[in-house]
């Protein structure tokens, strides 16, 4: 009798432990239920690149905490004093203006320390982490840290990202991919060999002057450097991160609606991903390689492999092209190959194969795909082999994480993959495709 009682007590306890363990495993790669709504504020480019700064600017309780803090008020005033002094003393020294636009290392550390001092369980900063940073996934690599440390790391990443954009698009620093992502201005002085010619230095001066004139509007410690970052991204015509947004209400609206009706068990794969291939000629909207990849994918769709095709690729090749790979492939799939429009989900931001994979995983998660289902890449032989063999190492180098896991190879052009939650993390060194 006593043994029976013991069993009755132990079995439910074991079941409870197993349930907790299973739930914990499932939480690593959650299913399709996504309830978080992003706060965009005034700028999609800003929100995509610097989400913490966007939250601090747009959440009233958090904003008030920072605005009222004496240390942050002093930091803001010092920033504008430095910029006003630059207008007086930098003269024709373009480097002087660029350096004063950025966060310096001492200011970044001061902010980190002050965030730690202001943070308290239940206050505005704690709520920001628990109600926004964690559920958004935008800083998911830091999610295992204590909330305050996650907040600090997110701040430091955003500060680094702001400095990166200023360095590349104001200062002319070398980006990750110079042939497609470089500054749009001719900054060099051919006569003297100086890094900044008189005309470009004048542009730097005038941009600083504009931000100084906005002093009454920019009352948070980070808003002046942030404004410089956004102005130079805009002036370089590099706002591609905002292209077609909000896609779920525009280009992808019909497909997103269809997602809710799909009987996933009827398909072997959740989506067929088609990475883009840009042409060499700026007058050509879709390359021959892109056409071939579309035909490979349309063939699989017609056989019922998956309910959706996802063409992926932004305005990439050649330099500053007006054509978007994803939208041109969608046109070809629908108009030429007869694929239904609501079966095509565009991913129009990726600039490299790394982000073809990452951005596809993001959309699958955001649009409510069953995230543990296997997906399929369909592309030409060389790229398909790279995705399987060498791309993970490149992802680690450029994205600091691998956003997918490969599955079985079906053919030399078809490879299974599983999306991973690491895909949600913002990459601050690619402002056009963060």
Coordinates of C-alpha atoms in Angstrom, one line a residue:
X1 CA 0.0 0.0 0.0
X2 CA 2.8 2.4 0.9
X3 CA 4.6 1.5 -2.4
X4 CA 1.4 2.4 -4.3
X5 CA 1.2 5.8 -2.5
X6 CA 4.8 6.4 -3.4
X7 CA 4.2 5.6 -7.0
X8 CA 1.2 7.9 -7.1
X9 CA 3.4 10.7 -5.7
X10 CA 6.5 10.0 -7.8
X11 CA 4.9 9.6 -11.3
X12 CA 3.1 13.0 -11.3
X13 CA 6.3 14.6 -10.1
X14 CA 8.3 12.9 -12.9
X15 CA 5.7 14.0 -15.4
X16 CA 5.9 17.5 -14.2
X17 CA 9.7 17.5 -14.5
X18 CA 9.6 16.0 -18.0
X19 CA 7.0 18.7 -19.0
X20 CA 9.3 21.5 -17.7
X21 CA 12.3 20.0 -19.5
X22 CA 10.3 19.6 -22.7
X23 CA 9.0 23.2 -22.4
X24 CA 12.5 24.5 -21.9
X25 CA 13.7 22.7 -25.0
X26 CA 10.9 24.1 -27.1
X27 CA 11.5 27.6 -25.9
X28 CA 14.8 27.6 -27.6
X29 CA 13.2 27.5 -31.0
X30 CA 9.5 28.5 -30.5
X31 CA 6.6 27.7 -32.7
X32 CA 4.6 30.0 -34.9
X33 CA 2.8 32.1 -32.3
X34 CA 4.4 35.6 -32.5
X35 CA 2.7 38.4 -30.5
X36 CA 5.4 41.1 -30.2
X37 CA 4.6 44.3 -32.1
X38 CA 7.6 46.4 -33.0
X39 CA 7.8 50.1 -32.1
X40 CA 9.0 52.0 -35.2
X41 CA 8.8 55.6 -34.2
X42 CA 9.7 58.1 -36.9
X43 CA 12.1 56.0 -38.9
X44 CA 12.1 52.4 -40.1
X45 CA 15.9 52.7 -40.8
X46 CA 16.5 53.8 -37.2
X47 CA 14.3 51.0 -35.7
X48 CA 15.9 48.3 -37.7
X49 CA 19.5 49.4 -37.0
X50 CA 19.2 50.7 -33.4
X51 CA 16.2 49.2 -31.8
X52 CA 17.2 50.0 -28.2
X53 CA 17.7 53.7 -29.0
X54 CA 14.3 53.6 -30.7
X55 CA 12.7 52.2 -27.6
X56 CA 14.4 54.7 -25.3
X57 CA 13.2 57.5 -27.5
X58 CA 9.6 56.3 -27.9
X59 CA 8.7 54.7 -24.5
X60 CA 7.5 57.6 -22.4
X61 CA 8.5 56.1 -19.0
X62 CA 12.0 55.2 -20.1
X63 CA 12.5 58.5 -22.0
X64 CA 11.5 60.5 -18.9
X65 CA 13.9 58.6 -16.7
X66 CA 16.8 59.5 -19.0
X67 CA 15.8 63.1 -19.7
X68 CA 15.5 63.8 -16.0
X69 CA 18.8 62.2 -15.0
X70 CA 21.5 64.8 -14.2
X71 CA 24.3 62.7 -15.6
X72 CA 22.6 62.2 -18.9
X73 CA 21.5 65.9 -19.1
X74 CA 25.1 66.9 -18.6
X75 CA 26.3 64.4 -21.2
X76 CA 23.8 65.8 -23.7
X77 CA 24.9 69.4 -23.1
X78 CA 28.6 68.4 -23.4
X79 CA 27.8 66.9 -26.7
X80 CA 26.3 70.0 -28.1
X81 CA 29.1 72.2 -26.7
X82 CA 31.6 69.9 -28.5
X83 CA 29.6 70.3 -31.7
X84 CA 29.4 74.1 -31.4
X85 CA 33.1 74.2 -30.8
X86 CA 33.7 72.1 -33.9
X87 CA 31.9 74.7 -36.0
X88 CA 34.2 77.3 -34.6
X89 CA 37.5 75.5 -34.7
X90 CA 37.5 72.5 -37.2
X91 CA 37.8 74.8 -40.2
X92 CA 38.8 72.7 -43.3
X93 CA 39.7 69.6 -41.2
X94 CA 37.0 67.1 -42.2
X95 CA 38.3 64.5 -39.8
X96 CA 37.6 66.9 -37.0
X97 CA 33.9 67.0 -37.8
X98 CA 33.6 63.3 -38.3
X99 CA 35.2 62.4 -35.0
X100 CA 33.0 64.8 -33.1
X101 CA 29.9 63.3 -34.5
X102 CA 30.7 59.9 -33.0
X103 CA 30.4 58.5 -29.5
X104 CA 33.8 58.4 -27.9
X105 CA 34.9 55.4 -25.8
X106 CA 34.7 57.3 -22.5
X107 CA 31.1 58.4 -23.2
X108 CA 30.1 54.9 -24.1
X109 CA 31.5 53.6 -20.8
X110 CA 29.9 56.4 -18.8
X111 CA 26.5 55.5 -20.3
X112 CA 27.0 51.8 -19.6
X113 CA 27.9 52.6 -15.9
X114 CA 25.0 55.0 -15.6
X115 CA 22.5 52.4 -17.0
X116 CA 23.7 50.0 -14.4
X117 CA 23.2 52.6 -11.7
X118 CA 19.7 53.6 -12.8
X119 CA 18.4 50.0 -13.5
X120 CA 16.2 48.5 -10.8
X121 CA 13.7 45.6 -10.9
X122 CA 10.3 46.8 -11.9
X123 CA 11.4 50.3 -13.1
X124 CA 11.2 51.6 -16.7
X125 CA 14.5 50.1 -17.8
X126 CA 13.6 46.7 -16.4
X127 CA 10.2 46.8 -18.2
X128 CA 12.0 47.8 -21.4
X129 CA 14.1 44.6 -21.3
X130 CA 11.3 42.3 -20.3
X131 CA 8.5 43.7 -22.5
X132 CA 10.6 44.6 -25.5
X133 CA 14.2 43.5 -25.8
X134 CA 13.5 39.9 -24.8
X135 CA 10.3 39.3 -26.8
X136 CA 11.5 41.2 -29.9
X137 CA 14.6 38.9 -30.2
X138 CA 16.6 41.8 -31.6
X139 CA 19.4 41.3 -29.1
X140 CA 18.9 37.5 -28.7
X141 CA 22.6 36.8 -28.3
X142 CA 22.5 38.7 -25.0
X143 CA 19.3 37.1 -23.7
X144 CA 21.1 34.7 -21.4
X145 CA 22.7 37.6 -19.5
X146 CA 21.1 39.3 -16.5
X147 CA 18.6 41.9 -17.6
X148 CA 20.7 44.9 -16.8
X149 CA 23.7 43.4 -18.6
X150 CA 21.6 42.7 -21.6
X151 CA 20.6 46.3 -21.6
X152 CA 24.2 47.5 -21.4
X153 CA 25.3 45.2 -24.2
X154 CA 22.4 46.4 -26.4
X155 CA 23.4 50.0 -25.7
X156 CA 27.1 49.3 -26.6
X157 CA 26.0 47.5 -29.8
X158 CA 23.8 50.4 -30.8
X159 CA 26.6 52.9 -30.1
X160 CA 29.0 50.8 -32.1
X161 CA 26.5 50.7 -35.0
X162 CA 26.0 54.5 -34.9
X163 CA 29.8 55.0 -35.0
X164 CA 30.1 52.5 -37.9
X165 CA 27.6 54.2 -40.0
X166 CA 29.1 57.6 -39.4
X167 CA 32.6 56.2 -40.2
X168 CA 31.5 54.7 -43.5
X169 CA 28.9 57.2 -44.8
X170 CA 30.3 60.4 -43.3
X171 CA 33.9 59.5 -43.0
X172 CA 34.4 57.3 -46.1
X173 CA 35.8 54.3 -44.1
X174 CA 35.9 51.0 -45.9
X175 CA 32.6 49.0 -45.4
X176 CA 32.5 45.2 -45.4
X177 CA 31.8 45.1 -49.1
X178 CA 33.3 48.2 -50.8
X179 CA 32.1 47.4 -54.3
X180 CA 28.5 47.6 -53.4
X181 CA 28.3 49.5 -50.1
X182 CA 30.8 52.3 -50.2
X183 CA 30.1 56.0 -49.6
X184 CA 28.4 57.8 -52.5
X185 CA 30.6 61.0 -52.4
X186 CA 34.0 61.7 -53.9
X187 CA 35.6 62.9 -50.7
X188 CA 39.3 63.0 -51.7
X189 CA 41.2 66.2 -52.7
X190 CA 43.0 65.3 -55.9
X191 CA 45.4 68.3 -55.7
X192 CA 46.6 67.9 -52.1
X193 CA 45.9 64.2 -51.5
X194 CA 43.9 65.1 -48.4
X195 CA 41.1 62.7 -47.4
X196 CA 38.4 65.4 -47.6
X197 CA 38.2 68.0 -50.3
X198 CA 36.8 71.5 -49.6
X199 CA 33.3 70.7 -51.0
X200 CA 32.8 67.6 -48.9
X201 CA 34.2 69.3 -45.8
X202 CA 31.6 72.0 -46.4
X203 CA 28.9 69.2 -46.4
X204 CA 30.3 67.9 -43.1
X205 CA 30.2 71.4 -41.6
X206 CA 26.6 72.1 -42.7
X207 CA 25.4 68.7 -41.3
X208 CA 26.9 69.5 -37.9
X209 CA 25.4 73.0 -38.1
X210 CA 21.9 71.5 -38.8
X211 CA 22.1 69.1 -35.8
X212 CA 23.3 71.9 -33.5
X213 CA 20.3 74.0 -34.7
X214 CA 18.1 71.0 -33.5
X215 CA 19.3 71.3 -29.9
X216 CA 15.8 71.8 -28.5
X217 CA 14.5 68.7 -30.3
X218 CA 17.4 66.3 -29.4
X219 CA 17.3 66.2 -25.6
X220 CA 18.5 62.6 -25.1
X221 CA 22.2 61.9 -24.7
X222 CA 22.4 59.7 -27.9
X223 CA 20.1 61.7 -30.2
X224 CA 22.8 63.9 -31.8
X225 CA 25.1 61.0 -32.9
X226 CA 22.0 59.1 -34.0
X227 CA 20.9 62.0 -36.1
X228 CA 24.3 62.2 -37.8
X229 CA 24.1 58.5 -38.6
X230 CA 20.6 58.7 -40.1
X231 CA 21.4 61.9 -42.1
X232 CA 24.4 60.4 -43.8
X233 CA 22.6 57.1 -44.5
X234 CA 19.9 59.3 -46.1
X235 CA 22.3 61.5 -48.1
X236 CA 24.1 58.5 -49.4
X237 CA 20.8 57.1 -50.6
X238 CA 21.3 54.1 -48.4
X239 CA 17.9 53.7 -46.8
X240 CA 17.3 50.3 -48.3
X241 CA 16.5 48.8 -44.9
X242 CA 13.1 50.6 -45.1
X243 CA 12.3 49.3 -48.6
X244 CA 8.8 47.9 -48.9
X245 CA 8.1 48.2 -45.2
X246 CA 5.7 47.3 -43.7
X247 CA 5.9 44.3 -46.0
X248 CA 3.2 42.4 -44.2
X249 CA 0.7 45.1 -45.1
X250 CA 2.0 45.6 -48.6
X251 CA 4.0 43.3 -50.9
X252 CA 3.6 40.3 -48.6
X253 CA 0.0 40.9 -47.3
X254 CA -1.7 38.2 -49.4
X255 CA 0.9 35.6 -48.6
X256 CA 0.9 36.4 -44.8
X257 CA -2.9 36.0 -44.8
X258 CA -2.5 32.7 -46.6
X259 CA 0.0 31.5 -43.9
X260 CA -2.9 31.2 -41.4
X261 CA -4.8 28.8 -43.6
X262 CA -2.0 26.4 -44.6
X263 CA -2.3 22.8 -43.5
X264 CA 1.4 22.3 -43.0
X265 CA 1.3 18.6 -42.6
X266 CA 0.4 18.3 -46.3
X267 CA 3.9 19.6 -47.3
X268 CA 7.4 18.3 -46.9
X269 CA 8.8 21.8 -46.6
X270 CA 7.5 25.1 -45.3
X271 CA 9.1 27.3 -47.9
X272 CA 11.4 27.2 -51.0
X273 CA 14.1 29.9 -50.5
X274 CA 15.5 31.3 -53.7
X275 CA 18.6 33.6 -53.2
X276 CA 19.0 36.4 -55.7
X277 CA 21.7 37.0 -58.3
X278 CA 22.2 40.5 -59.4
X279 CA 23.1 41.4 -63.0
X280 CA 26.3 43.2 -64.1
X281 CA 24.4 45.7 -66.3
X282 CA 22.5 48.4 -64.4
X283 CA 19.9 48.5 -67.1
X284 CA 19.0 44.8 -66.7
X285 CA 16.4 44.1 -64.0
X286 CA 16.9 40.3 -63.6
X287 CA 20.0 38.3 -64.4
X288 CA 20.1 35.1 -66.3
X289 CA 21.2 33.3 -63.1
X290 CA 18.2 34.7 -61.3
X291 CA 15.9 33.4 -64.0
X292 CA 17.3 29.9 -63.7
X293 CA 17.0 29.9 -60.0
X294 CA 13.3 30.9 -60.3
X295 CA 12.7 28.1 -62.7
X296 CA 14.2 25.6 -60.4
X297 CA 12.0 26.8 -57.6
X298 CA 8.8 27.0 -59.6
X299 CA 9.3 23.4 -60.7
X300 CA 9.4 22.3 -57.1
X301 CA 6.4 24.5 -56.2
X302 CA 4.4 22.9 -59.0
X303 CA 5.2 19.5 -57.6
X304 CA 3.8 20.5 -54.2
X305 CA 7.0 20.6 -52.2
X306 CA 6.0 23.7 -50.2
X307 CA 3.1 26.2 -50.1
X308 CA 5.4 29.2 -50.6
X309 CA 8.4 30.4 -52.6
X310 CA 10.6 33.1 -51.0
X311 CA 12.8 35.1 -53.5
X312 CA 15.5 36.9 -51.5
X313 CA 17.8 39.8 -52.4
X314 CA 17.8 43.5 -52.2
X315 CA 19.1 46.4 -54.5
X316 CA 22.7 45.1 -54.5
X317 CA 24.4 44.6 -57.9
X318 CA 25.6 46.6 -59.6
X319 CA 26.5 49.5 -57.4
X320 CA 23.4 51.5 -56.4
X321 CA 21.2 49.6 -58.8
X322 CA 17.5 50.7 -58.9
X323 CA 16.4 47.1 -59.3
X324 CA 15.5 44.8 -56.3
X325 CA 16.3 41.1 -56.8
X326 CA 13.4 39.8 -54.8
X327 CA 10.7 41.9 -56.5
X328 CA 12.1 41.2 -60.0
X329 CA 12.2 37.5 -59.2
X330 CA 8.6 37.7 -57.9
X331 CA 7.5 39.3 -61.2
X332 CA 9.2 36.6 -63.1
X333 CA 7.7 33.8 -61.0
X334 CA 4.2 35.2 -61.2
X335 CA 4.0 36.7 -64.7
X336 CA 6.3 34.3 -66.6
X337 CA 6.0 31.1 -64.7
X338 CA 2.5 31.2 -63.4
X339 CA 3.1 30.9 -59.7
X340 CA 0.2 32.4 -57.7
X341 CA 1.0 35.8 -56.2
X342 CA -0.1 34.8 -52.7
X343 CA 2.4 31.9 -52.8
X344 CA 5.4 34.3 -53.1
X345 CA 6.9 36.0 -50.1
X346 CA 9.5 38.6 -51.0
X347 CA 12.6 39.2 -48.8
X348 CA 13.9 42.4 -50.4
X349 CA 16.8 43.4 -48.1
X350 CA 19.5 40.7 -48.2
X351 CA 22.8 41.8 -49.7
X352 CA 24.8 38.6 -49.3
X353 CA 24.1 34.8 -49.1
X354 CA 24.6 35.1 -45.3
X355 CA 21.6 37.4 -45.0
X356 CA 19.6 35.5 -47.6
X357 CA 19.5 32.7 -45.0
X358 CA 19.2 35.0 -42.0
X359 CA 16.4 37.2 -43.3
X360 CA 14.5 34.2 -44.6
X361 CA 14.5 32.7 -41.1
X362 CA 13.4 36.1 -39.7
X363 CA 10.4 36.3 -42.0
X364 CA 9.5 32.7 -41.3
X365 CA 9.4 33.5 -37.6
X366 CA 7.7 36.8 -37.9
X367 CA 5.0 35.5 -40.3
X368 CA 4.1 32.6 -38.1
X369 CA 5.6 29.6 -39.9
X370 CA 6.1 26.4 -37.9
X371 CA 9.6 27.2 -36.9
X372 CA 10.7 23.6 -36.3
X373 CA 9.6 22.6 -39.8
X374 CA 12.3 22.0 -42.4
X375 CA 12.7 24.5 -45.3
X376 CA 14.4 24.2 -48.7
X377 CA 17.0 26.3 -50.5
X378 CA 16.8 26.1 -54.2
X379 CA 19.6 27.7 -56.2
X380 CA 22.4 27.0 -58.7
X381 CA 25.1 24.4 -57.9
X382 CA 27.9 26.7 -56.7
X383 CA 25.9 28.7 -54.3
X384 CA 24.1 25.6 -53.0
X385 CA 27.4 23.9 -52.2
X386 CA 28.6 27.1 -50.5
X387 CA 25.5 27.2 -48.2
X388 CA 26.2 23.7 -47.1
X389 CA 30.0 23.8 -46.7
X390 CA 31.5 27.3 -46.2
X391 CA 28.7 29.7 -45.5
X392 CA 28.4 28.8 -41.8
X393 CA 32.0 29.9 -41.1
X394 CA 31.3 33.2 -43.0
X395 CA 28.1 33.8 -41.0
X396 CA 30.1 33.5 -37.8
X397 CA 32.7 35.9 -39.1
X398 CA 30.2 38.5 -40.4
X399 CA 27.0 38.0 -38.3
X400 CA 28.6 36.5 -35.2
X401 CA 26.1 33.6 -35.4
X402 CA 24.9 31.0 -37.8
X403 CA 21.1 31.6 -38.5
X404 CA 20.3 28.1 -39.9
X405 CA 21.2 24.5 -39.7
X406 CA 21.5 22.3 -42.8
X407 CA 19.6 19.1 -43.4
X408 CA 19.7 16.6 -46.2
X409 CA 20.9 17.3 -49.7
X410 CA 18.2 16.4 -52.3
X411 CA 20.3 17.3 -55.4
X412 CA 23.1 19.6 -56.4
X413 CA 20.6 22.5 -56.4
X414 CA 18.4 21.6 -53.5
X415 CA 19.4 21.6 -49.8
X416 CA 17.3 21.3 -46.7
X417 CA 17.7 23.8 -43.8
X418 CA 16.2 24.6 -40.5
X419 CA 15.8 28.3 -39.4
X420 CA 17.4 29.2 -36.0
X421 CA 16.5 31.9 -33.5
X422 CA 20.0 33.5 -33.8
X423 CA 18.7 35.0 -37.1
X424 CA 16.7 37.6 -35.1
X425 CA 19.8 39.5 -33.8
X426 CA 20.6 42.9 -35.3
X427 CA 23.9 43.2 -37.2
X428 CA 25.1 46.8 -36.6
X429 CA 27.8 46.8 -39.3
X430 CA 25.3 46.5 -42.3
X431 CA 23.0 49.6 -42.0
X432 CA 21.3 48.7 -45.3
X433 CA 20.5 45.2 -44.1
X434 CA 20.9 45.0 -40.3

